[in-house]
């Protein structure tokens, strides 16, 4: 049983992130923990695995397991709506169209969807770590995830810049309106609150007793290379990948066919390479199943292998 509160599953497209994270979450729940499984992948398939409509509200999947699907674009829309609501009372009605135009412009800039998604991730971490024993994140393919996880640094730098500028504005207001007495600035307060939230999330993400990063890969050349790169990149941001799930390994029956025997030999070479290259990570090897994994029973069949 993992003692970590937060577990992220990363990896290249199609290697089995959704399958492994779902099986792992289910395993933890079967052991009696309260678990929340969160998918940040736009092509959600938790729905197919658990035969339940999930969406952006916490939904019960099994007795101890809840699920949540979050989508960057939808989060961005919801987020912008919220910002517009908040700003309503703060500016004069005649200035609102211009302010809305500025907000829409910011919303369509590159990275805006990811920022909104990250904001939601942070909220989930802060909101649910007290109600669940574990929160398991099934992420979208590698590049995207890494960018997302390094966002707190970027966001903090950005917010600090905004805070500085805002401080000048507030100071000017104070001397103009209030004989130099400080005035309450709601935007400054909002930014400070965001800063507080992000640094709190950062302390969670960087604490390897609380948060764990697991990578899923198949025993093949390109996934090995990509995993290596991802581990290095995360390390630059002080995040350690502590375990690897080597998925879709050919079963022993493969030796009964000359063709598959040869493939299995090739695979053994890659497994050896994985052992030698990734010395800091614990590893588990999950065999390729006869068919796609599409039900709770099939997910449970993977439990004996997920001893990570
Ligand atoms: N051990 C396994 N044996 C057989 N099929 C598997 C195994 N692991 C995963 N699959 C199948 O491989 C396909 C891809 O798996 P999955 O959706 O979990 O990958 P993913 O990494 O989440 O993909 P994406 O990057 O698109 O989100 C699915 O059809 C799944 O059922
Ligand atoms: Mg997936």
Coordinates of C-alpha atoms and ligand atoms in Angstrom, one line a residue:
X1 CA 0.0 0.0 0.0
X2 CA 1.4 3.4 -0.9
X3 CA 1.6 5.9 1.9
X4 CA 1.7 8.8 -0.4
X5 CA -1.2 11.2 -0.5
X6 CA -0.7 12.2 -4.2
X7 CA 0.4 9.9 -7.0
X8 CA 1.0 11.1 -10.6
X9 CA 1.1 8.7 -13.5
X10 CA 2.9 9.9 -16.5
X11 CA 4.2 8.5 -19.8
X12 CA 4.1 8.5 -23.5
X13 CA 0.8 8.2 -25.4
X14 CA -0.9 4.8 -25.3
X15 CA 1.6 3.0 -23.0
X16 CA -1.1 2.4 -20.4
X17 CA -1.3 5.4 -18.1
X18 CA -5.1 5.4 -17.7
X19 CA -5.2 1.6 -17.3
X20 CA -2.4 1.5 -14.7
X21 CA -3.6 4.5 -12.7
X22 CA -7.1 3.1 -12.6
X23 CA -5.9 -0.3 -11.6
X24 CA -3.7 1.2 -8.9
X25 CA -6.4 3.5 -7.6
X26 CA -8.8 0.5 -7.5
X27 CA -6.2 -1.6 -5.7
X28 CA -5.7 1.1 -3.0
X29 CA -9.5 1.4 -2.6
X30 CA -9.8 -2.4 -2.3
X31 CA -7.3 -2.2 0.5
X32 CA -9.7 0.1 2.4
X33 CA -8.4 3.5 1.5
X34 CA -10.6 6.4 0.4
X35 CA -9.3 7.2 -3.1
X36 CA -9.9 9.9 -5.7
X37 CA -8.9 9.2 -9.2
X38 CA -8.5 12.3 -11.4
X39 CA -8.0 12.2 -15.1
X40 CA -6.5 15.3 -16.8
X41 CA -6.5 13.7 -20.2
X42 CA -8.8 15.4 -22.7
X43 CA -9.5 11.9 -24.3
X44 CA -11.0 10.6 -21.1
X45 CA -11.4 6.9 -20.8
X46 CA -12.1 6.3 -17.2
X47 CA -15.7 6.4 -18.3
X48 CA -15.1 3.2 -20.4
X49 CA -13.1 1.5 -17.7
X50 CA -15.7 2.0 -15.0
X51 CA -18.8 2.1 -17.2
X52 CA -19.9 5.4 -15.5
X53 CA -20.3 8.9 -16.8
X54 CA -17.9 11.0 -14.8
X55 CA -17.2 14.6 -15.9
X56 CA -16.1 17.5 -13.8
X57 CA -18.0 16.6 -10.6
X58 CA -16.7 14.0 -8.1
X59 CA -18.5 10.8 -9.0
X60 CA -18.6 7.5 -7.0
X61 CA -16.9 4.6 -9.0
X62 CA -16.8 1.9 -6.4
X63 CA -17.5 1.9 -2.6
X64 CA -14.1 3.5 -1.7
X65 CA -13.2 5.1 -5.0
X66 CA -14.4 8.3 -6.6
X67 CA -13.5 9.7 -10.0
X68 CA -13.2 13.1 -11.6
X69 CA -12.4 14.2 -15.2
X70 CA -11.0 17.6 -15.8
X71 CA -10.6 19.2 -19.2
X72 CA -8.2 22.1 -19.9
X73 CA -10.5 24.0 -22.3
X74 CA -13.6 23.6 -20.1
X75 CA -11.6 24.6 -17.0
X76 CA -10.4 27.7 -18.9
X77 CA -14.0 28.7 -19.8
X78 CA -15.2 28.2 -16.3
X79 CA -12.2 30.1 -14.9
X80 CA -12.8 33.1 -17.2
X81 CA -16.4 33.1 -16.3
X82 CA -15.4 33.2 -12.6
X83 CA -12.9 36.1 -13.2
X84 CA -15.6 38.1 -15.0
X85 CA -18.0 37.6 -12.1
X86 CA -15.4 38.6 -9.6
X87 CA -14.5 41.7 -11.5
X88 CA -18.1 42.9 -11.8
X89 CA -18.2 44.7 -8.5
X90 CA -14.7 46.2 -8.9
X91 CA -14.9 48.3 -12.0
X92 CA -17.4 50.9 -13.3
X93 CA -20.1 49.5 -15.6
X94 CA -19.0 51.7 -18.5
X95 CA -15.5 50.1 -18.3
X96 CA -16.7 46.5 -18.2
X97 CA -16.7 45.9 -22.0
X98 CA -13.1 46.9 -22.2
X99 CA -12.1 44.9 -19.2
X100 CA -13.9 41.8 -20.6
X101 CA -12.1 42.3 -23.9
X102 CA -8.8 42.3 -22.0
X103 CA -9.8 39.2 -20.1
X104 CA -10.9 37.4 -23.3
X105 CA -7.5 38.3 -24.9
X106 CA -5.6 36.9 -22.0
X107 CA -7.8 33.8 -22.1
X108 CA -6.9 33.1 -25.8
X109 CA -3.1 33.5 -25.2
X110 CA -0.9 30.4 -25.3
X111 CA -0.8 28.5 -22.0
X112 CA -4.1 29.9 -20.7
X113 CA -5.8 26.5 -20.8
X114 CA -3.0 24.9 -19.0
X115 CA -2.9 27.6 -16.4
X116 CA -6.6 27.1 -15.7
X117 CA -6.1 23.4 -15.6
X118 CA -3.2 23.8 -13.2
X119 CA -5.4 26.1 -11.0
X120 CA -7.9 23.3 -10.8
X121 CA -5.2 20.7 -10.0
X122 CA -4.0 23.0 -7.2
X123 CA -7.6 23.4 -5.9
X124 CA -8.1 19.6 -6.0
X125 CA -4.9 19.0 -4.1
X126 CA -5.8 21.6 -1.4
X127 CA -9.4 20.7 -1.2
X128 CA -9.3 16.9 -1.2
X129 CA -6.1 15.9 0.6
X130 CA -8.0 16.0 3.9
X131 CA -11.1 14.0 2.6
X132 CA -9.2 11.2 0.8
X133 CA -6.3 9.0 1.8
X134 CA -4.9 9.2 -1.7
X135 CA -5.4 11.2 -4.9
X136 CA -4.3 9.5 -8.0
X137 CA -3.7 11.6 -11.2
X138 CA -3.9 10.0 -14.6
X139 CA -2.2 12.5 -16.9
X140 CA -2.2 13.3 -20.6
X141 CA 1.0 12.3 -22.6
X142 CA 4.4 13.3 -21.3
X143 CA 5.3 16.7 -22.7
X144 CA 2.0 18.2 -21.6
X145 CA 2.3 16.8 -18.1
X146 CA 5.8 18.0 -17.5
X147 CA 4.8 21.5 -18.5
X148 CA 1.9 21.4 -16.2
X149 CA 3.9 20.2 -13.2
X150 CA 6.5 22.9 -13.7
X151 CA 3.9 25.6 -13.9
X152 CA 3.9 26.5 -10.2
X153 CA 7.4 28.0 -10.7
X154 CA 6.3 29.9 -13.8
X155 CA 3.1 31.0 -12.1
X156 CA 4.8 32.1 -9.0
X157 CA 7.2 34.3 -11.0
X158 CA 4.3 35.7 -13.0
X159 CA 2.3 36.4 -9.9
X160 CA 5.2 38.0 -8.2
X161 CA 5.6 40.4 -11.1
X162 CA 1.9 41.2 -11.0
X163 CA 2.1 41.8 -7.3
X164 CA 4.9 44.2 -7.6
X165 CA 3.1 46.2 -10.3
X166 CA -0.1 46.1 -8.3
X167 CA 1.7 47.4 -5.2
X168 CA 2.8 50.5 -7.1
X169 CA -0.8 51.1 -8.2
X170 CA -2.0 50.7 -4.7
X171 CA 0.6 52.9 -3.3
X172 CA -0.3 55.6 -5.8
X173 CA -4.0 55.3 -5.0
X174 CA -3.2 55.5 -1.3
X175 CA -1.3 58.8 -1.7
X176 CA -4.0 60.1 -4.0
X177 CA -7.1 59.1 -2.2
X178 CA -6.3 58.4 1.3
X179 CA -3.6 60.9 2.3
X180 CA -1.1 58.1 2.1
X181 CA -3.1 55.7 4.3
X182 CA -3.1 52.1 2.8
X183 CA -6.3 51.2 0.8
X184 CA -7.6 47.7 0.5
X185 CA -7.0 46.5 -3.1
X186 CA -9.1 43.5 -3.9
X187 CA -7.0 42.5 -7.0
X188 CA -3.8 42.6 -4.8
X189 CA -5.6 40.4 -2.3
X190 CA -6.7 37.9 -5.0
X191 CA -3.2 37.7 -6.3
X192 CA -1.8 37.1 -2.8
X193 CA -4.4 34.4 -2.3
X194 CA -3.3 32.7 -5.6
X195 CA 0.3 33.0 -4.6
X196 CA -0.4 31.4 -1.2
X197 CA -2.3 28.5 -3.0
X198 CA 0.4 27.9 -5.5
X199 CA 3.2 27.8 -2.9
X200 CA 1.2 25.4 -0.8
X201 CA 0.7 23.1 -3.8
X202 CA 4.4 23.4 -4.5
X203 CA 5.3 22.2 -1.0
X204 CA 3.0 19.2 -1.6
X205 CA 4.5 18.4 -5.0
X206 CA 8.1 18.7 -3.9
X207 CA 7.7 16.6 -0.8
X208 CA 8.5 13.0 -1.8
X209 CA 6.9 11.6 1.3
X210 CA 3.6 13.1 0.2
X211 CA 3.8 13.0 -3.6
X212 CA 5.0 10.3 -5.9
X213 CA 5.6 10.3 -9.6
X214 CA 5.3 7.0 -11.4
X215 CA 6.1 6.6 -15.1
X216 CA 4.5 4.0 -17.4
X217 CA 6.5 2.7 -20.3
X218 CA 6.6 -0.3 -22.6
X219 CA 9.8 -2.3 -23.0
X220 CA 10.7 -0.6 -26.3
X221 CA 13.3 1.8 -27.5
X222 CA 11.4 5.0 -27.9
X223 CA 9.4 4.8 -24.6
X224 CA 12.7 4.1 -22.8
X225 CA 14.3 7.2 -24.3
X226 CA 11.3 9.4 -23.6
X227 CA 11.1 8.1 -20.0
X228 CA 14.8 9.0 -19.5
X229 CA 14.2 12.5 -20.8
X230 CA 11.1 13.0 -18.7
X231 CA 12.9 11.9 -15.5
X232 CA 15.7 14.3 -16.2
X233 CA 13.3 17.2 -16.9
X234 CA 11.3 16.6 -13.7
X235 CA 14.6 16.3 -11.7
X236 CA 15.5 19.8 -12.9
X237 CA 12.4 21.0 -11.1
X238 CA 13.2 18.9 -8.0
X239 CA 10.6 16.3 -8.7
X240 CA 11.8 12.7 -8.4
X241 CA 10.2 9.8 -10.4
X242 CA 10.4 7.0 -7.9
X243 CA 8.9 4.1 -9.8
X244 CA 8.4 2.7 -13.3
X245 CA 5.6 0.5 -14.5
X246 CA 6.9 -1.5 -17.5
X247 CA 3.6 -2.5 -19.2
X248 CA 2.6 -4.8 -22.0
X249 CA 5.5 -7.3 -21.4
X250 CA 5.1 -10.4 -23.5
X251 CA 3.9 -13.4 -21.4
X252 CA 5.9 -16.6 -21.1
X253 CA 3.5 -18.3 -23.6
X254 CA 5.2 -16.2 -26.3
X255 CA 8.1 -18.7 -26.2
X256 CA 5.8 -21.3 -27.8
X257 CA 6.0 -19.5 -31.1
X258 CA 9.2 -18.9 -33.1
X259 CA 8.1 -15.4 -34.1
X260 CA 7.1 -14.3 -30.6
X261 CA 10.0 -16.1 -29.0
X262 CA 12.3 -13.8 -31.0
X263 CA 10.3 -10.7 -30.0
X264 CA 10.5 -11.8 -26.4
X265 CA 14.3 -12.0 -26.7
X266 CA 14.4 -8.5 -28.0
X267 CA 12.2 -7.4 -25.2
X268 CA 14.4 -9.1 -22.6
X269 CA 17.2 -6.8 -23.9
X270 CA 15.1 -3.7 -23.4
X271 CA 14.1 -4.9 -19.9
X272 CA 17.8 -5.3 -19.1
X273 CA 18.4 -1.8 -20.4
X274 CA 15.6 -0.5 -18.2
X275 CA 17.2 -2.2 -15.1
X276 CA 20.6 -0.7 -15.9
X277 CA 19.5 2.8 -16.9
X278 CA 17.0 3.5 -14.2
X279 CA 18.8 2.6 -11.0
X280 CA 17.0 5.1 -8.8
X281 CA 13.5 3.8 -9.6
X282 CA 11.7 0.8 -8.4
X283 CA 10.2 -1.2 -11.2
X284 CA 7.3 -3.6 -11.8
X285 CA 6.6 -5.5 -15.0
X286 CA 3.0 -6.0 -16.1
X287 CA 2.2 -8.6 -18.8
X288 CA 0.3 -7.9 -21.9
X289 CA -3.2 -9.3 -21.4
X290 CA -5.2 -11.2 -24.0
X291 CA -7.5 -8.3 -24.7
X292 CA -7.9 -4.6 -24.0
X293 CA -8.7 -3.8 -20.4
X294 CA -12.2 -2.5 -20.3
X295 CA -13.8 -3.4 -17.0
X296 CA -13.3 -3.3 -13.2
X297 CA -12.6 -7.1 -13.2
X298 CA -9.9 -6.8 -15.8
X299 CA -8.3 -4.0 -13.9
X300 CA -8.3 -6.2 -10.8
X301 CA -6.5 -8.9 -12.8
X302 CA -3.5 -6.5 -12.9
X303 CA -3.3 -6.0 -9.1
X304 CA -0.8 -8.8 -8.4
X305 CA 1.7 -7.0 -10.7
X306 CA 1.2 -3.5 -9.3
X307 CA 3.4 -4.0 -6.2
X308 CA 5.0 -0.6 -6.6
Ligands
LIG1 N1 -1.3 -4.8 -19.9 C1 -2.1 -4.6 -20.9 N2 -2.6 -5.6 -21.6 C2 -3.4 -5.5 -22.6 N3 -3.9 -4.3 -23.0 C3 -3.4 -3.2 -22.4 C4 -2.5 -3.3 -21.2 N4 -2.3 -2.0 -20.8 C5 -3.1 -1.2 -21.5 N5 -3.7 -1.9 -22.5 C6 -4.6 -1.3 -23.6 O1 -3.8 -0.4 -24.3 C7 -4.6 0.7 -24.7 C8 -4.0 2.0 -24.2 O2 -4.0 2.0 -22.8 P1 -4.3 3.3 -22.0 O3 -5.5 4.0 -22.5 O4 -4.3 3.0 -20.6 O5 -3.0 4.2 -22.4 P2 -2.7 5.7 -22.0 O6 -1.3 5.8 -21.8 O7 -3.6 6.2 -21.0 O8 -3.1 6.4 -23.4 P3 -3.2 7.9 -23.8 O9 -1.8 8.5 -23.9 O10 -3.9 8.0 -25.0 O11 -4.0 8.6 -22.6 C9 -6.0 0.5 -24.2 O12 -6.8 -0.1 -25.2 C10 -5.8 -0.5 -23.0 O13 -6.9 -1.4 -22.8
LIG2 MG1 -5.0 7.9 -21.0

